[in-house]
Each structure stands twice: as C-alpha cells, then as structure tokens.
Coordinates of C-alpha atoms and ligand atoms in Angstrom, one line a residue:
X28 CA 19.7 27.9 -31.6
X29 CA 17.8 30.4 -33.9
X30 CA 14.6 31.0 -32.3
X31 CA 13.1 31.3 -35.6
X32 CA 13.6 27.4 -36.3
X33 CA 13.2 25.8 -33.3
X34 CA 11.2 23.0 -34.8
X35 CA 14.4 21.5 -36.2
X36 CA 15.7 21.2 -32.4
X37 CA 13.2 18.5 -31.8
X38 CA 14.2 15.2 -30.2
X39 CA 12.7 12.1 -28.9
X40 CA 11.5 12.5 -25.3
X41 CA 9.5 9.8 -24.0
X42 CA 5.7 7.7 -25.0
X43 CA 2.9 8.2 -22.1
X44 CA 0.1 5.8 -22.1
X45 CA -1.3 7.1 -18.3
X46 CA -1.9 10.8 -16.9
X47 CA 1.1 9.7 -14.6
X48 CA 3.9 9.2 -17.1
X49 CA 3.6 12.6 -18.6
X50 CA 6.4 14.5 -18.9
X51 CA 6.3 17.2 -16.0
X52 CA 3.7 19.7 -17.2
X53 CA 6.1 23.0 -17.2
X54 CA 6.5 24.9 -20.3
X55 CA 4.9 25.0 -23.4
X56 CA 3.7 22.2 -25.6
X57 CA 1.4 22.0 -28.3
X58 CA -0.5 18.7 -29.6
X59 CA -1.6 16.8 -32.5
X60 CA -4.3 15.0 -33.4
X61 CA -5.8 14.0 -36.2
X62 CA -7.8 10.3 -37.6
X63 CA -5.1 8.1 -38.0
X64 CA -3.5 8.3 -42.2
X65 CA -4.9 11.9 -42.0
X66 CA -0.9 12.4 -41.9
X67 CA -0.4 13.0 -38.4
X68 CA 3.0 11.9 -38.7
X69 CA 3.9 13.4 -42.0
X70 CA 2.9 16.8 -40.9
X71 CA 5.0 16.4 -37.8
X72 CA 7.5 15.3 -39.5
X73 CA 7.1 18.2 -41.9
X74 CA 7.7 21.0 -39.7
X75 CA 10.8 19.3 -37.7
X76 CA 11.9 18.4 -41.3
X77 CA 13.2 14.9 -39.4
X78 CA 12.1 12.2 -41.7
X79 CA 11.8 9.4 -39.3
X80 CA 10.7 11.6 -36.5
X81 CA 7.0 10.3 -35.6
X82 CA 6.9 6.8 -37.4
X83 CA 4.2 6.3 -39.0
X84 CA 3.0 3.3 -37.3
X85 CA 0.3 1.2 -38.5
X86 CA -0.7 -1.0 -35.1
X87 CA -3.5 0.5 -33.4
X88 CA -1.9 -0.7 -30.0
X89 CA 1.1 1.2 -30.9
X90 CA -0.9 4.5 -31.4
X91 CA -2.4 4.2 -27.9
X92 CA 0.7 6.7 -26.2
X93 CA 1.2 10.0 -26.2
X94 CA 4.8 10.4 -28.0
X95 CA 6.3 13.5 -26.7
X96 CA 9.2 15.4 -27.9
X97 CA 11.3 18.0 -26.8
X98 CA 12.1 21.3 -28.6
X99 CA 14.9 24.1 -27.3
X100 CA 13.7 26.0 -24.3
X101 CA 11.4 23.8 -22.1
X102 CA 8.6 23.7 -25.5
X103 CA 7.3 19.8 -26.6
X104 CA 5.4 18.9 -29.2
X105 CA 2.7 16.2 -28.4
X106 CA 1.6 13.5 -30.5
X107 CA -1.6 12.0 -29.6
X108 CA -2.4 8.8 -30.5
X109 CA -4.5 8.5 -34.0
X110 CA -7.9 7.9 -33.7
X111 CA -10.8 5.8 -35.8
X112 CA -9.1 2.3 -36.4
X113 CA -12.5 0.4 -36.5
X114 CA -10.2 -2.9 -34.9
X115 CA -9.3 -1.2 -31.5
X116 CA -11.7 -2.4 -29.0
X117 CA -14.9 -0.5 -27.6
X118 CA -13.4 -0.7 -23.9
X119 CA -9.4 0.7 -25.1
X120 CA -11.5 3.7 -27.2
X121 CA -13.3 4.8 -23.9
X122 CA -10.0 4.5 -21.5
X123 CA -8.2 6.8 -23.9
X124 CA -11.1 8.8 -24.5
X125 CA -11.1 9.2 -20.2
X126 CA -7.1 9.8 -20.7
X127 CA -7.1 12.5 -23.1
X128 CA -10.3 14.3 -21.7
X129 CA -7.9 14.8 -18.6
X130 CA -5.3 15.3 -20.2
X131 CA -6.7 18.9 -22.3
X132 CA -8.7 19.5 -18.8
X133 CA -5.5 19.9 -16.6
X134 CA -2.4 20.3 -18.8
X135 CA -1.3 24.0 -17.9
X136 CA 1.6 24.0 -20.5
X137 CA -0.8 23.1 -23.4
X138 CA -1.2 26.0 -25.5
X139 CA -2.8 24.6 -29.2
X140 CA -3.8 22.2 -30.6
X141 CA -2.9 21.0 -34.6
X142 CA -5.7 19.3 -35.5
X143 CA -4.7 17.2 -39.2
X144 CA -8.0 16.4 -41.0
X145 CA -7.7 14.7 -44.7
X146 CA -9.1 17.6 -46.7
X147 CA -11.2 15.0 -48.7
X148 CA -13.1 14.1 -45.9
X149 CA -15.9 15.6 -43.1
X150 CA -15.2 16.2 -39.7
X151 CA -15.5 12.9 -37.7
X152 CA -17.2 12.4 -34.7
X153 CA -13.7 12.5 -33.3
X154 CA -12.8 15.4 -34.6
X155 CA -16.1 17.5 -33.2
X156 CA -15.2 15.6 -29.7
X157 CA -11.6 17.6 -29.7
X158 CA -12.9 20.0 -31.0
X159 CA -15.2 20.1 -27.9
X160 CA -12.8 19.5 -25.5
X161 CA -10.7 22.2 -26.4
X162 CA -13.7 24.6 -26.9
X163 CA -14.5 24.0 -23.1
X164 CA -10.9 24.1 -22.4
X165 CA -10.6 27.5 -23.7
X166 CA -7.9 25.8 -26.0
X167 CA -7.0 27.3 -29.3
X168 CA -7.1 25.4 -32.9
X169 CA -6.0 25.1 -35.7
X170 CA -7.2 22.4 -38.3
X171 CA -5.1 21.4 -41.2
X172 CA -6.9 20.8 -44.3
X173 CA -3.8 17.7 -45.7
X174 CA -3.5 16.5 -48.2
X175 CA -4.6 19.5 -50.5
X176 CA -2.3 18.3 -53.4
X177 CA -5.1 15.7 -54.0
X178 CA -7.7 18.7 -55.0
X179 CA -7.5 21.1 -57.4
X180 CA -6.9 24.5 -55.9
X181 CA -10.6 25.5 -56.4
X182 CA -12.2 22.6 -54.8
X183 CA -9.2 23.3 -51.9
X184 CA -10.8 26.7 -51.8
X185 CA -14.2 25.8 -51.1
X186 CA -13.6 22.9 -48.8
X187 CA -11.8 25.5 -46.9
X188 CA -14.5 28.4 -46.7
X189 CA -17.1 25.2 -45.9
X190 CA -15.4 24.5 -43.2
X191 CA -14.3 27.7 -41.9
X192 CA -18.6 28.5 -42.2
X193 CA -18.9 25.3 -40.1
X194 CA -17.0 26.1 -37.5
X195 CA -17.6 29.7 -37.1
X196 CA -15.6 30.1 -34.0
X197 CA -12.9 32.7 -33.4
X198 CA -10.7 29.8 -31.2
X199 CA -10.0 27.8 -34.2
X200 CA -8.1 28.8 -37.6
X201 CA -8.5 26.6 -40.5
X202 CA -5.7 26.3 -43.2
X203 CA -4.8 24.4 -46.3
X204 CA -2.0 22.3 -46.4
X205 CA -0.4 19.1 -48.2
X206 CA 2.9 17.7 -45.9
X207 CA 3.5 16.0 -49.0
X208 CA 4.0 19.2 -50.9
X209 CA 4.7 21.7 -48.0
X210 CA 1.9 23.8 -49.0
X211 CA 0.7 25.9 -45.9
X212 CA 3.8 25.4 -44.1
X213 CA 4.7 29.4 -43.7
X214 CA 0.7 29.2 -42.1
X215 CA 1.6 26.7 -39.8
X216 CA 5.0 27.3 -38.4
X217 CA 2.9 31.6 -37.7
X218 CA 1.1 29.8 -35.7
X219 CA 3.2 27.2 -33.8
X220 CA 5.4 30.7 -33.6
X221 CA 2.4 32.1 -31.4
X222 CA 1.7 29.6 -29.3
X223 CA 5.6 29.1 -28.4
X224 CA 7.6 32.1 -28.8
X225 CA 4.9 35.2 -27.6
X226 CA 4.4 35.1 -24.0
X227 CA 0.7 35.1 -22.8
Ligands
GDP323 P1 -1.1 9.3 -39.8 O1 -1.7 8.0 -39.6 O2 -2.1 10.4 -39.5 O3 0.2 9.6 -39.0 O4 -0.7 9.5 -41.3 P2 0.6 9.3 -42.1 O5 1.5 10.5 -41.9 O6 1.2 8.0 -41.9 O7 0.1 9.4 -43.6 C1 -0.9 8.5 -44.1 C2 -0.7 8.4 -45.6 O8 -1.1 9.6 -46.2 C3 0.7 8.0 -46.0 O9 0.7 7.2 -47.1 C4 1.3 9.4 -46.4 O10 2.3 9.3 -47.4 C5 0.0 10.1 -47.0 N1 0.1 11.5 -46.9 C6 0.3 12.2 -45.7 N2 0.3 13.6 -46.0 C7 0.0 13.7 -47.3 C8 -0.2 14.8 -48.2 O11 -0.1 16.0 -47.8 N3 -0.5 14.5 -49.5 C9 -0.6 13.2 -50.0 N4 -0.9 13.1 -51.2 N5 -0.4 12.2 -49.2 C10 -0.1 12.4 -47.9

C-alpha cells in the first residue's frame, strides 16, 4: 500500500460503547469529534473517499459508540459519538462524558484529534470541553472549519482568524474546509500525515 494514501486502506473494525471494548490500545489512532450534522461523517468519509464508510446516523442512541476503524500498519481512525442532540438524556450525556474523559486520559496510541465544527457556528460548550481535555492531555488539535462552501471566501477568512485569535494556543491548528467540496483536504490529510506516518 502506498504510504501516501493510507486513508483509502480503511475498513470497519468494531463499535465500543465501554473503556473495555476498545480495541487494544497499540499503534496509532486519531479521533473525531465534532456536534453531531457538523459533518462528522462526511469528513470521514472524505478523506477515506469510502462513501458509506461512517453512516451518518441520525438516532442519538446509535451515536453513543465509538466506531473504530482500521487503516494499514496498526493506525485507526476513531469516531466519537456526535454530541448536542437536546433528546439524549441528562444521565447517558454524563456516562459518556465519564467514558470519553478516560478514554483521552489513558489512550497511549491517541495522537490527534479532528475536531469538525460547522464554520457557521461558535464553539459549543462541547467543543471547549474537548478542547480541554485534550489541552490537559497534552493532545494535539486540529479544528475543521466545514462546511465553508456555505460562506463566501471572505467571511470564511475572518471566521477563520476569529477563531484562530480565540484559541491562541500552539496545540491546536485551525483550517477551512467544506467535505462537500473537498476544500482543505491537502491541509487535512498534512496533518493526519504527521500524526501517523513521522515517528515521535
Ligand atoms: P455528522 O452528524 O456530524 O456526522 O454530520 P453529517 O456528515 O451527517 O452531515 C450533516 C449534514 O451536513 C448532511 O446533510 C451533510 O450533507 C451536510 N454537510 C456535511 N459537510 C458539508 C459541507 O462541507 N458542506 C455542506 N454544504 N454540507 C455539508
């Protein structure tokens, strides 16, 4: 397999909703997370250029697993489970907020996180709580500005330098992209690159 498209390798491995069902935790893996129709999927779906790949599922119970698949040489990609459906209740929110908290606190083969934000919108409280986590994680970011097709390229612009002033943090890289146009893909597949393929 070219090395240089190892995002097209990606299969199917398994869904976690517990710590325990994790794949084992050798390798490297990179997650993605994102308020659920930020385009979670679409952007997966994007770089492994499989259409079907992550199904974009609209049940919040369905989104409560970690869908994990494999990519050529011991690397996953991680799918965490869309967050901000106003229907799941209070008591499911808090067990998966415990089950992800533990899961960026002890997953050795976690090297970035994709974080897919709907360039039209703020930051949600959500999105500052990864952002958190992986901040006292020592975890490295990179937020997707999607769905950039829906701005003009000016008010993409700004957005983009708003929220890079926001953030002002070295850790996390912010980019423009649209999965529905592939904008920001060459961005995006740099940095999966450098998580995956450079050794650290
Ligand atoms: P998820 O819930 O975060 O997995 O979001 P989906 O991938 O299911 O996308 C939610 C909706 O946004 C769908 O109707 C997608 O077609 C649409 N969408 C996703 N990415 C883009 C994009 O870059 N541009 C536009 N215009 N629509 C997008």
């Amino acid at each position: 397999m070219n090395e240089t498209n190892i995002y097209r390798s990606a299969e199917f491995l398994l869904s976690a909703n517990k710590i325990v069902q994790l794949p084992p935790d050798q390798g490297k893996e990179v997650a993605f997370a994102g308020r659920s129709n930020a385009g979670k999927s679409s952007v997966i779906n994007t770089i492994t250029n499989i259409k079907s790949l992550a199904r974009t599922s609209k049940i919040p119970g369905r989104t409560q697993l970690i869908n994990f698949f494999t990519l050529v040489g011991n690397r996953r990609l991680a799918d965490l489970p869309g967050y901000g459906f106003a229907k799941v209740p209070v008591k499911v929110r808090q067990q998966w907020g415990k089950t992800l908290r533990m899961y960026f606190e002890t997953r050795q083969s976690l090297h970035g996180l994709i974080l897919i934000v709907d360039i039209r919108r703020e930051l949600s409280e959500e999105d500052e709580q990864m952002l958190e986590w992986c901040r006292v994680n020592y975890l490295p970011v990179r937020i997707l500005l999607n769905k950039a097709d829906k701005l003009s390229y000016s008010a993409a612009k700004q957005t983009l330098l708003r929220v890079r002033q926001r953030i002002g943090e070295q850790n996390v890289g912010v980019q423009i992209f649209s999965a529905l146009k592939k904008t920001g893909m060459d961005e995006l597949q740099n940095q999966l690159d450098g998580w995956f393929l450079i050794e650290k």
